[in-house]
Short mmCIF file of C-alpha atoms and ligand atoms in Angstrom, two decimals:
data_model
loop_
_atom_site.label_atom_id
_atom_site.label_comp_id
_atom_site.label_asym_id
_atom_site.label_seq_id
_atom_site.Cartn_x
_atom_site.Cartn_y
_atom_site.Cartn_z
CA MET C 1 0.00 0.00 0.00
CA THR C 2 2.80 2.44 0.85
CA LYS C 3 4.22 1.71 -2.59
CA THR C 4 1.11 3.17 -4.25
CA ALA C 5 1.28 6.32 -2.16
CA ASN C 6 4.94 6.69 -2.97
CA THR C 7 4.34 6.21 -6.63
CA MET C 8 1.68 8.87 -6.52
CA TRP C 9 3.71 11.68 -5.13
CA GLY C 10 6.94 10.27 -6.45
CA GLY C 11 5.43 10.64 -9.92
CA ARG C 12 4.47 14.22 -9.26
CA PHE C 13 7.87 15.09 -7.91
CA ALA C 14 10.02 13.29 -10.45
CA ALA C 15 8.90 15.50 -13.31
CA GLY C 16 7.26 18.56 -11.74
CA PRO C 17 9.92 19.82 -9.33
CA ASP C 18 12.73 19.45 -11.85
CA ALA C 19 11.02 21.70 -14.37
CA ILE C 20 10.06 24.24 -11.75
CA MET C 21 13.50 24.08 -10.17
CA GLU C 22 14.98 24.87 -13.56
CA ALA C 23 12.54 27.72 -14.04
CA ILE C 24 13.37 29.36 -10.74
CA ASN C 25 17.08 28.64 -10.95
CA ALA C 26 18.00 29.58 -14.49
CA SER C 27 19.10 33.14 -15.19
CA ILE C 28 20.11 32.60 -18.83
CA GLY C 29 16.85 34.22 -20.00
CA TYR C 30 18.26 37.59 -18.97
CA ASP C 31 21.94 37.25 -18.06
CA GLN C 32 22.78 36.42 -21.69
CA ARG C 33 23.10 40.19 -21.91
CA LEU C 34 26.34 39.79 -20.00
CA ALA C 35 27.98 37.71 -22.75
CA PRO C 36 30.45 40.40 -23.92
CA GLN C 37 31.51 41.12 -20.33
CA ASP C 38 31.70 37.42 -19.47
CA ILE C 39 33.93 36.74 -22.44
CA ALA C 40 36.14 39.78 -21.75
CA GLY C 41 36.57 38.54 -18.18
CA SER C 42 37.37 35.02 -19.31
CA ARG C 43 39.91 36.20 -21.86
CA ALA C 44 41.67 38.33 -19.25
CA HIS C 45 41.66 35.37 -16.86
CA ALA C 46 43.09 33.00 -19.51
CA THR C 47 45.85 35.46 -20.38
CA MET C 48 46.78 35.74 -16.73
CA LEU C 49 46.67 31.96 -16.17
CA ALA C 50 49.22 31.54 -18.98
CA ALA C 51 51.40 34.46 -17.87
CA THR C 52 51.67 32.96 -14.39
CA GLY C 53 52.36 29.47 -15.77
CA ILE C 54 49.15 28.01 -14.34
CA ILE C 55 48.11 26.86 -17.82
CA THR C 56 50.18 26.60 -21.01
CA ASP C 57 50.33 29.32 -23.64
CA THR C 58 48.91 26.86 -26.16
CA ASP C 59 45.85 26.19 -24.00
CA ALA C 60 45.35 29.90 -23.33
CA ALA C 61 45.55 30.66 -27.04
CA ALA C 62 42.99 27.97 -27.85
CA ILE C 63 40.68 29.22 -25.10
CA LYS C 64 40.91 32.84 -26.18
CA GLU C 65 40.33 32.06 -29.82
CA GLY C 66 37.42 29.83 -28.94
CA LEU C 67 35.89 32.59 -26.84
CA VAL C 68 35.97 34.96 -29.80
CA THR C 69 34.05 32.37 -31.81
CA VAL C 70 31.50 31.96 -29.00
CA LEU C 71 30.96 35.71 -28.81
CA SER C 72 30.47 36.03 -32.53
CA GLU C 73 27.97 33.16 -32.45
CA ILE C 74 26.06 34.97 -29.71
CA GLU C 75 26.22 38.33 -31.45
CA THR C 76 24.98 36.93 -34.74
CA GLY C 77 22.16 35.01 -33.08
CA ASN C 78 23.70 31.63 -33.85
CA PHE C 79 23.92 30.40 -30.30
CA ALA C 80 21.53 27.97 -28.67
CA PHE C 81 21.12 29.09 -25.06
CA SER C 82 20.20 26.30 -22.69
CA ALA C 83 18.25 26.72 -19.46
CA ALA C 84 19.68 23.42 -18.27
CA LEU C 85 23.06 25.18 -18.23
CA GLU C 86 21.56 27.81 -15.93
CA ASP C 87 23.43 30.95 -16.76
CA ILE C 88 25.68 32.77 -19.21
CA HIS C 89 28.84 31.51 -17.53
CA MET C 90 28.06 27.82 -18.01
CA ASN C 91 26.50 28.35 -21.43
CA VAL C 92 29.68 29.99 -22.68
CA GLU C 93 31.99 27.45 -21.08
CA SER C 94 30.01 24.50 -22.39
CA ARG C 95 30.06 25.83 -25.95
CA LEU C 96 33.77 26.60 -25.61
CA LYS C 97 34.29 22.94 -24.74
CA GLU C 98 32.50 21.91 -27.92
CA ILE C 99 34.71 24.22 -29.96
CA VAL C 100 38.17 23.79 -28.43
CA GLY C 101 37.83 20.57 -26.44
CA GLU C 102 39.99 19.78 -23.43
CA PRO C 103 41.66 23.20 -22.87
CA ALA C 104 38.20 24.67 -22.15
CA GLY C 105 38.16 22.70 -18.91
CA ARG C 106 41.26 24.57 -17.70
CA LEU C 107 39.68 28.03 -17.94
CA HIS C 108 37.85 27.70 -14.65
CA THR C 109 41.08 27.13 -12.70
CA ALA C 110 41.47 29.59 -9.80
CA ARG C 111 38.05 31.07 -10.47
CA SER C 112 34.43 30.56 -9.48
CA ARG C 113 31.14 31.71 -10.89
CA ASN C 114 30.96 33.92 -7.82
CA ASP C 115 33.84 36.19 -8.79
CA GLN C 116 32.99 35.70 -12.45
CA VAL C 117 29.46 37.09 -12.14
CA ALA C 118 30.71 39.90 -9.91
CA VAL C 119 33.15 40.94 -12.65
CA ASP C 120 30.61 40.65 -15.45
CA PHE C 121 27.94 42.66 -13.71
CA ARG C 122 30.39 45.34 -12.58
CA LEU C 123 31.66 45.78 -16.12
CA TRP C 124 28.09 46.04 -17.37
CA VAL C 125 27.03 48.61 -14.78
CA ARG C 126 30.22 50.56 -15.40
CA ASP C 127 29.27 50.83 -19.09
CA GLN C 128 25.83 52.06 -18.11
CA CYS C 129 27.38 54.86 -16.06
CA ASP C 130 29.22 55.98 -19.19
CA LEU C 131 26.07 55.73 -21.31
CA ALA C 132 24.07 57.71 -18.77
CA ASP C 133 26.75 60.38 -18.71
CA ALA C 134 26.72 60.75 -22.50
CA ALA C 135 22.91 60.82 -22.63
CA LEU C 136 22.76 63.44 -19.89
CA ALA C 137 25.30 65.60 -21.71
CA GLY C 138 23.08 65.42 -24.81
CA LEU C 139 20.06 66.49 -22.79
CA GLN C 140 22.01 69.36 -21.25
CA LYS C 141 22.94 70.57 -24.72
CA ALA C 142 19.31 70.51 -25.84
CA LEU C 143 18.35 72.54 -22.76
CA LEU C 144 21.21 74.92 -23.33
CA GLY C 145 20.01 75.56 -26.90
CA GLN C 146 16.63 76.56 -25.48
CA ALA C 147 18.29 78.74 -22.84
CA GLU C 148 20.44 80.59 -25.35
CA ALA C 149 17.47 81.26 -27.63
CA GLY C 150 15.32 82.61 -24.82
CA ALA C 151 17.75 84.11 -22.34
CA ASP C 152 15.53 87.19 -22.01
CA TRP C 153 12.09 85.73 -22.64
CA VAL C 154 10.00 86.57 -19.61
CA MET C 155 7.79 83.93 -18.04
CA PRO C 156 6.15 83.52 -14.65
CA GLY C 157 8.24 81.90 -11.96
CA PHE C 158 6.15 79.78 -9.63
CA THR C 159 6.07 78.74 -6.03
CA HIS C 160 3.20 76.45 -4.99
CA LEU C 161 2.41 76.56 -8.73
CA GLN C 162 1.12 80.09 -8.03
CA THR C 163 2.62 82.98 -9.97
CA ALA C 164 5.44 84.26 -7.82
CA GLN C 165 7.85 86.55 -9.71
CA PRO C 166 8.79 86.98 -13.36
CA VAL C 167 11.76 84.89 -14.41
CA THR C 168 13.37 84.17 -17.75
CA TRP C 169 12.92 81.12 -19.96
CA GLY C 170 16.68 80.74 -20.17
CA HIS C 171 16.95 80.72 -16.40
CA HIS C 172 14.32 78.00 -16.12
CA MET C 173 16.05 75.84 -18.74
CA LEU C 174 19.42 76.25 -17.03
CA ALA C 175 17.91 75.13 -13.73
CA TYR C 176 17.54 71.69 -15.32
CA VAL C 177 21.05 71.84 -16.75
CA GLU C 178 22.28 72.21 -13.15
CA MET C 179 20.21 69.24 -11.94
CA PHE C 180 21.43 67.01 -14.74
CA GLU C 181 25.01 68.06 -14.04
CA ARG C 182 24.64 66.83 -10.47
CA ASP C 183 23.23 63.58 -11.85
CA ARG C 184 26.28 63.22 -14.06
CA SER C 185 28.56 63.75 -11.10
CA ARG C 186 26.67 61.09 -9.14
CA PHE C 187 27.18 58.55 -11.95
CA ALA C 188 30.83 59.56 -12.23
CA ASP C 189 31.29 59.19 -8.52
CA ALA C 190 29.64 55.77 -8.45
CA ARG C 191 31.74 54.69 -11.41
CA LYS C 192 34.93 55.67 -9.67
CA ARG C 193 34.01 53.70 -6.57
CA MET C 194 32.88 50.59 -8.48
CA ASN C 195 35.99 50.41 -10.62
CA THR C 196 37.81 47.73 -8.64
CA SER C 197 38.17 44.11 -9.67
CA PRO C 198 36.62 41.17 -7.85
CA LEU C 199 38.33 38.68 -10.20
CA GLY C 200 40.54 36.25 -8.32
CA ALA C 201 38.40 36.24 -5.18
CA ALA C 202 37.33 32.83 -6.52
CA ALA C 203 34.42 31.24 -4.62
CA LEU C 204 34.98 33.41 -1.54
CA ALA C 205 38.35 32.74 0.05
CA GLY C 206 40.84 33.44 -2.71
CA THR C 207 42.88 30.65 -4.28
CA SER C 208 46.03 28.60 -3.71
CA PHE C 209 47.11 29.15 -7.34
CA PRO C 210 49.75 31.88 -7.90
CA ILE C 211 47.38 34.22 -9.76
CA ASP C 212 48.11 37.84 -10.65
CA ARG C 213 45.09 39.92 -9.74
CA GLU C 214 46.75 43.20 -10.68
CA MET C 215 47.15 41.90 -14.17
CA THR C 216 43.50 40.95 -14.72
CA ALA C 217 42.34 44.16 -13.05
CA LYS C 218 44.44 46.22 -15.43
CA GLU C 219 43.40 44.19 -18.46
CA LEU C 220 39.72 44.87 -17.68
CA GLY C 221 40.22 48.59 -17.08
CA PHE C 222 39.79 48.41 -13.31
CA ASP C 223 41.87 50.71 -11.11
CA ARG C 224 42.98 47.87 -8.82
CA PRO C 225 41.84 44.53 -7.39
CA MET C 226 39.39 44.52 -4.49
CA THR C 227 41.30 43.77 -1.33
CA ASN C 228 38.99 41.39 0.55
CA SER C 229 37.82 38.26 -1.26
CA LEU C 230 34.75 37.80 0.96
CA ASP C 231 33.62 41.34 0.23
CA ALA C 232 34.52 40.99 -3.46
CA VAL C 233 32.03 38.18 -4.11
CA SER C 234 29.23 39.54 -1.96
CA ASP C 235 29.27 43.26 -2.74
CA ARG C 236 26.48 44.68 -4.88
CA ASP C 237 26.85 48.27 -3.68
CA PHE C 238 27.96 49.25 -7.16
CA ALA C 239 24.61 48.30 -8.66
CA LEU C 240 22.78 49.97 -5.79
CA GLU C 241 24.71 53.18 -6.30
CA PHE C 242 23.89 53.07 -9.98
CA LEU C 243 20.21 52.55 -9.19
CA ALA C 244 20.25 55.31 -6.58
CA ALA C 245 21.85 57.75 -9.04
CA SER C 246 19.36 56.56 -11.67
CA SER C 247 16.46 57.14 -9.30
CA ILE C 248 17.49 60.72 -8.56
CA CYS C 249 18.03 61.38 -12.25
CA ALA C 250 14.65 59.81 -13.01
CA MET C 251 13.05 62.03 -10.39
CA HIS C 252 14.49 65.07 -12.16
CA LEU C 253 13.19 63.77 -15.47
CA SER C 254 9.72 63.27 -14.04
CA ARG C 255 9.62 66.82 -12.67
CA MET C 256 10.55 68.15 -16.04
CA ALA C 257 8.06 65.85 -17.76
CA GLU C 258 5.33 67.16 -15.47
CA GLU C 259 6.19 70.74 -16.41
CA LEU C 260 6.02 69.88 -20.09
CA VAL C 261 2.61 68.28 -19.60
CA ILE C 262 1.33 71.40 -17.84
CA TRP C 263 3.04 73.84 -20.20
CA SER C 264 1.67 72.19 -23.34
CA SER C 265 -1.93 72.31 -22.08
CA ALA C 266 -4.45 74.68 -23.68
CA GLN C 267 -4.63 76.56 -20.37
CA PHE C 268 -0.91 77.34 -20.36
CA ARG C 269 0.28 77.23 -23.96
CA PHE C 270 3.85 77.86 -22.85
CA VAL C 271 5.28 75.33 -25.26
CA LYS C 272 4.28 73.53 -28.39
CA MET C 273 5.60 70.02 -28.81
CA SER C 274 6.69 69.20 -32.32
CA ASP C 275 4.64 66.70 -34.31
CA LYS C 276 7.38 64.17 -33.78
CA TRP C 277 6.70 64.21 -30.05
CA SER C 278 2.92 64.49 -29.95
CA THR C 279 0.07 62.11 -30.49
CA GLY C 280 -3.47 62.82 -31.53
CA SER C 281 -6.74 61.49 -30.19
CA SER C 282 -8.89 59.08 -32.15
CA ILE C 283 -12.06 60.93 -31.12
CA MET C 284 -11.13 64.52 -30.22
CA PRO C 285 -9.57 66.19 -33.27
CA GLN C 286 -8.22 69.18 -31.34
CA LYS C 287 -6.00 67.04 -29.12
CA ARG C 288 -2.23 67.10 -29.19
CA ASN C 289 -1.13 64.87 -26.39
CA PRO C 290 2.30 65.01 -24.76
CA ASP C 291 2.45 61.21 -24.43
CA ALA C 292 6.22 60.99 -24.29
CA ALA C 293 6.34 63.36 -21.33
CA GLU C 294 3.61 61.38 -19.58
CA LEU C 295 5.41 58.10 -20.18
CA ILE C 296 8.67 59.52 -18.85
CA ARG C 297 6.77 60.67 -15.76
CA ALA C 298 5.38 57.14 -15.35
CA LYS C 299 8.44 55.06 -16.23
CA ILE C 300 10.27 56.52 -13.30
CA GLY C 301 8.32 54.13 -11.05
CA ARG C 302 10.16 51.13 -12.45
CA ILE C 303 13.50 52.76 -11.72
CA PHE C 304 12.59 53.58 -8.12
CA GLY C 305 11.20 50.04 -7.92
CA ALA C 306 14.45 48.44 -9.03
CA ASN C 307 16.35 50.42 -6.42
CA VAL C 308 14.01 49.31 -3.63
CA ALA C 309 13.95 45.74 -4.95
CA LEU C 310 17.72 45.34 -4.90
CA MET C 311 18.07 46.98 -1.49
CA THR C 312 15.53 44.43 -0.29
CA VAL C 313 17.32 41.51 -1.95
CA MET C 314 20.59 42.48 -0.27
CA LYS C 315 19.35 43.37 3.17
CA GLY C 316 19.93 40.62 5.70
CA LEU C 317 22.11 38.47 3.40
CA PRO C 318 24.87 36.76 5.36
CA LEU C 319 28.35 36.78 3.82
CA THR C 320 29.25 35.75 1.25
CA TYR C 321 27.43 34.78 -1.97
CA SER C 322 23.83 33.58 -1.82
CA LYS C 323 21.69 32.74 -4.81
CA ASP C 324 19.45 35.64 -3.83
CA MET C 325 22.05 37.78 -5.53
CA GLN C 326 21.09 36.41 -8.93
CA GLU C 327 18.04 38.67 -8.55
CA ASP C 328 20.30 41.71 -8.86
CA LYS C 329 20.34 41.71 -12.65
CA GLU C 330 16.91 41.67 -14.23
CA GLN C 331 15.61 44.81 -12.56
CA THR C 332 18.88 46.66 -12.98
CA PHE C 333 18.74 45.92 -16.71
CA ASP C 334 15.16 47.15 -16.86
CA ALA C 335 15.95 50.30 -14.90
CA ALA C 336 18.96 51.11 -17.08
CA ASP C 337 17.02 50.49 -20.31
CA ASN C 338 14.16 52.71 -19.22
CA LEU C 339 16.44 55.44 -17.95
CA MET C 340 18.19 55.55 -21.33
CA LEU C 341 14.87 55.60 -23.14
CA ALA C 342 13.53 58.38 -20.94
CA LEU C 343 16.70 60.43 -21.42
CA ALA C 344 16.58 60.00 -25.19
CA ALA C 345 12.89 60.94 -25.35
CA MET C 346 13.36 63.97 -23.13
CA THR C 347 16.30 65.14 -25.23
CA GLY C 348 14.28 64.84 -28.42
CA MET C 349 11.28 66.64 -26.95
CA VAL C 350 13.34 69.50 -25.57
CA ALA C 351 15.34 69.95 -28.74
CA ASP C 352 12.21 70.06 -30.89
CA MET C 353 9.77 72.01 -28.71
CA THR C 354 8.90 75.64 -29.37
CA ALA C 355 8.39 78.05 -26.53
CA ASN C 356 5.49 80.43 -27.07
CA ARG C 357 7.17 83.70 -26.20
CA GLU C 358 3.91 85.69 -26.27
CA SER C 359 2.05 83.33 -23.91
CA LEU C 360 5.00 83.26 -21.56
CA ARG C 361 5.09 87.04 -21.41
CA GLN C 362 1.34 87.35 -21.02
CA ALA C 363 1.32 84.89 -18.16
CA ALA C 364 4.27 86.68 -16.55
CA SER C 365 2.41 89.97 -16.70
CA SER C 366 -0.63 88.67 -14.85
CA GLY C 367 -1.10 87.39 -11.33
CA PHE C 368 0.53 90.50 -9.76
CA SER C 369 3.92 88.99 -10.50
CA THR C 370 5.73 92.29 -9.84
CA ALA C 371 4.26 92.80 -6.35
CA THR C 372 7.64 92.04 -4.78
CA ASP C 373 9.27 94.63 -7.07
CA LEU C 374 6.74 97.18 -5.82
CA ALA C 375 7.44 96.34 -2.18
CA ASP C 376 11.20 96.55 -2.83
CA TRP C 377 10.69 100.00 -4.45
CA LEU C 378 8.82 101.25 -1.38
CA VAL C 379 11.73 100.11 0.78
CA ARG C 380 14.43 101.52 -1.48
CA GLU C 381 12.82 104.80 -2.52
CA LEU C 382 10.58 105.73 0.42
CA GLY C 383 12.60 104.13 3.20
CA LEU C 384 9.69 101.99 4.43
CA PRO C 385 10.50 98.97 6.60
CA PHE C 386 9.94 95.84 4.46
CA ARG C 387 7.02 94.65 6.59
CA ASP C 388 5.18 97.98 6.05
CA ALA C 389 6.02 97.91 2.35
CA HIS C 390 4.57 94.39 2.17
CA HIS C 391 1.36 95.68 3.77
CA VAL C 392 1.06 98.68 1.43
CA THR C 393 1.66 96.43 -1.57
CA GLY C 394 -0.96 94.01 -0.31
CA SER C 395 -3.52 96.83 -0.25
CA LEU C 396 -2.58 97.82 -3.80
CA VAL C 397 -2.95 94.22 -4.99
CA ALA C 398 -6.38 94.10 -3.36
CA MET C 399 -7.28 97.35 -5.11
CA ALA C 400 -6.16 95.99 -8.50
CA GLU C 401 -8.05 92.79 -7.86
CA GLY C 402 -11.18 94.87 -7.15
CA LYS C 403 -10.72 96.74 -10.42
CA GLU C 404 -9.98 93.47 -12.24
CA CYS C 405 -6.68 94.79 -13.54
CA ASP C 406 -3.00 94.17 -12.83
CA LEU C 407 -0.62 96.38 -10.87
CA PRO C 408 0.78 98.43 -13.80
CA ASP C 409 -2.81 99.27 -14.82
CA LEU C 410 -3.50 101.25 -11.61
CA THR C 411 -3.19 105.02 -11.94
CA LEU C 412 -0.76 107.03 -9.84
CA ALA C 413 -3.75 108.70 -8.13
CA ASP C 414 -5.13 105.23 -7.22
CA MET C 415 -1.81 104.31 -5.69
CA GLN C 416 -1.46 107.54 -3.76
CA THR C 417 -4.71 106.82 -1.93
CA VAL C 418 -2.86 103.91 -0.32
CA HIS C 419 0.45 105.71 0.24
CA ALA C 420 0.68 109.45 -0.51
CA ASP C 421 4.45 109.43 -1.23
CA ILE C 422 4.32 107.01 -4.16
CA ARG C 423 5.77 108.66 -7.30
CA ALA C 424 5.33 108.07 -11.02
CA ASP C 425 8.71 106.36 -11.36
CA VAL C 426 7.22 103.40 -9.46
CA PHE C 427 5.87 102.25 -12.83
CA ASP C 428 9.43 101.53 -13.95
CA VAL C 429 9.63 98.54 -11.64
CA LEU C 430 6.15 97.21 -12.39
CA GLY C 431 7.00 96.03 -15.89
CA VAL C 432 8.10 92.42 -16.13
CA GLU C 433 11.21 93.21 -18.20
CA ASN C 434 12.41 95.70 -15.62
CA SER C 435 11.67 93.17 -12.93
CA VAL C 436 13.87 90.44 -14.42
CA ASP C 437 16.57 92.93 -15.47
CA SER C 438 16.90 94.00 -11.85
CA ARG C 439 17.55 90.45 -10.54
CA MET C 440 21.30 90.75 -11.09
CA SER C 441 22.38 88.94 -7.92
CA LEU C 442 24.61 85.92 -8.46
CA GLY C 443 22.46 83.09 -9.84
CA GLY C 444 19.57 85.51 -10.38
CA THR C 445 17.18 85.55 -13.32
CA ALA C 446 18.41 88.72 -15.10
CA PRO C 447 19.11 88.04 -18.81
CA ALA C 448 22.69 89.26 -18.32
CA GLN C 449 23.20 86.60 -15.64
CA VAL C 450 21.52 83.94 -17.77
CA ARG C 451 23.71 84.77 -20.76
CA ALA C 452 26.82 84.53 -18.63
CA GLN C 453 25.68 81.16 -17.28
CA ALA C 454 24.79 79.93 -20.75
CA ALA C 455 28.24 80.92 -22.01
CA TYR C 456 29.80 78.98 -19.13
CA TRP C 457 27.78 75.86 -20.01
CA ARG C 458 28.45 76.19 -23.74
CA GLU C 459 32.16 76.15 -23.09
CA LYS C 460 31.90 73.29 -20.57
CA LEU C 461 29.67 71.10 -22.75
CA GLU C 462 31.55 71.56 -26.01
N1 LIG V 1 23.88 32.96 -12.19
C1 LIG V 1 24.52 33.23 -10.95
C2 LIG V 1 24.20 34.65 -10.49
O1 LIG V 1 23.75 35.39 -11.26
C3 LIG V 1 25.99 33.10 -11.08
C4 LIG V 1 26.70 32.76 -9.81
C5 LIG V 1 26.35 31.38 -9.38
N2 LIG V 1 27.10 30.99 -8.23
C6 LIG V 1 26.76 29.95 -7.49
N3 LIG V 1 27.49 29.70 -6.45
N4 LIG V 1 25.71 29.23 -7.76
O2 LIG V 1 24.37 35.00 -9.37
#
């Protein structure tokens, strides 16, 4: 009787668990992206094994040549990936064996998949830092083009999304150039810190073979070998730093995307997206939707998600390698892909959009945007304490509101009913151009400041 029972669940387990085990265990579905890095790492390792006399020059030559063949098979789509071989490392090695025979078996001397995957992934993330930097520089240039064209175009500056003070279009564009510059420096900083080689840490403890870790580090463009083998195989800080920098960059992109969505609305009309970056509606013929901006705003969630996911994978992991760490790759790939896509789309949109100078100016001239200029005039010219000037200005705003006009539309007589000493030259500061021209403090919105900043960026970005 027990035999029957055994057969029953033995039958279920013999086939079922194997297939599911393979499904949960295999990473080849996504880590095949690491093929170029895996092969670069293996070639460096083989060179070093021969240089140190651990394998013969003949074997190393066969291995390295075979690896080139494997890579070209992968790159041309002539490679049969196998889930039974789990991951990119074993897929490559197994094919190498088919191509070069016995020497292939010597490649894994003094190495483990643990240091191998750490090298591959580091090299991949390092490349992404460089790609992000180049993409951000492109976006900065597109923004700079806008800033140079509209250094003196007046627009409303907002706080709380309420009209605050007039600013210039160029100033607003350069604000993003600054943000993206900090993003670039975060990627550069992360890159510098990640640029150390785990290769030679082997499984976790190092190796008894006389390897030369300086040599492989140099060959792969790393600054130096990592100094603790336990740390080398279990560190994923480099990917986390990349994801953290990506998240902050993505946050900047989403803020900008949100502004473009608002600015391209019929209520604002600050910008017109080019046809290339707009979509229509199948039912409402008047629509011109800023879909790319909306998608950038939304895609950011996946990037934040990848950051949180990997932090969560890593938290609580005992030293050294655990299979949990295989879950570091898929989301990092997705985050990097979507960051690059968002950067490219934002760059295209910014380069091709047209600011509506008239709408910007009109909006800047409404909403009592020069109220602060008026208060400052009362302080400067009449010697009022700022608090009193604020109060007087408040009364004048209320008066204008009552008359349904803006501050420059009040007459001098109107104004003098609130404060008798107000003179006609007050009108000089109520115009939006005068307002921005006067903001000459360092980093201020005056066109002269904006032009100087733009010139600085032009030189830096060229
Ligand atoms: N595919 C594995 C990963 O991505 C490679 C390392 C496997 N190491 C091991 N000890 N099973 O993490």
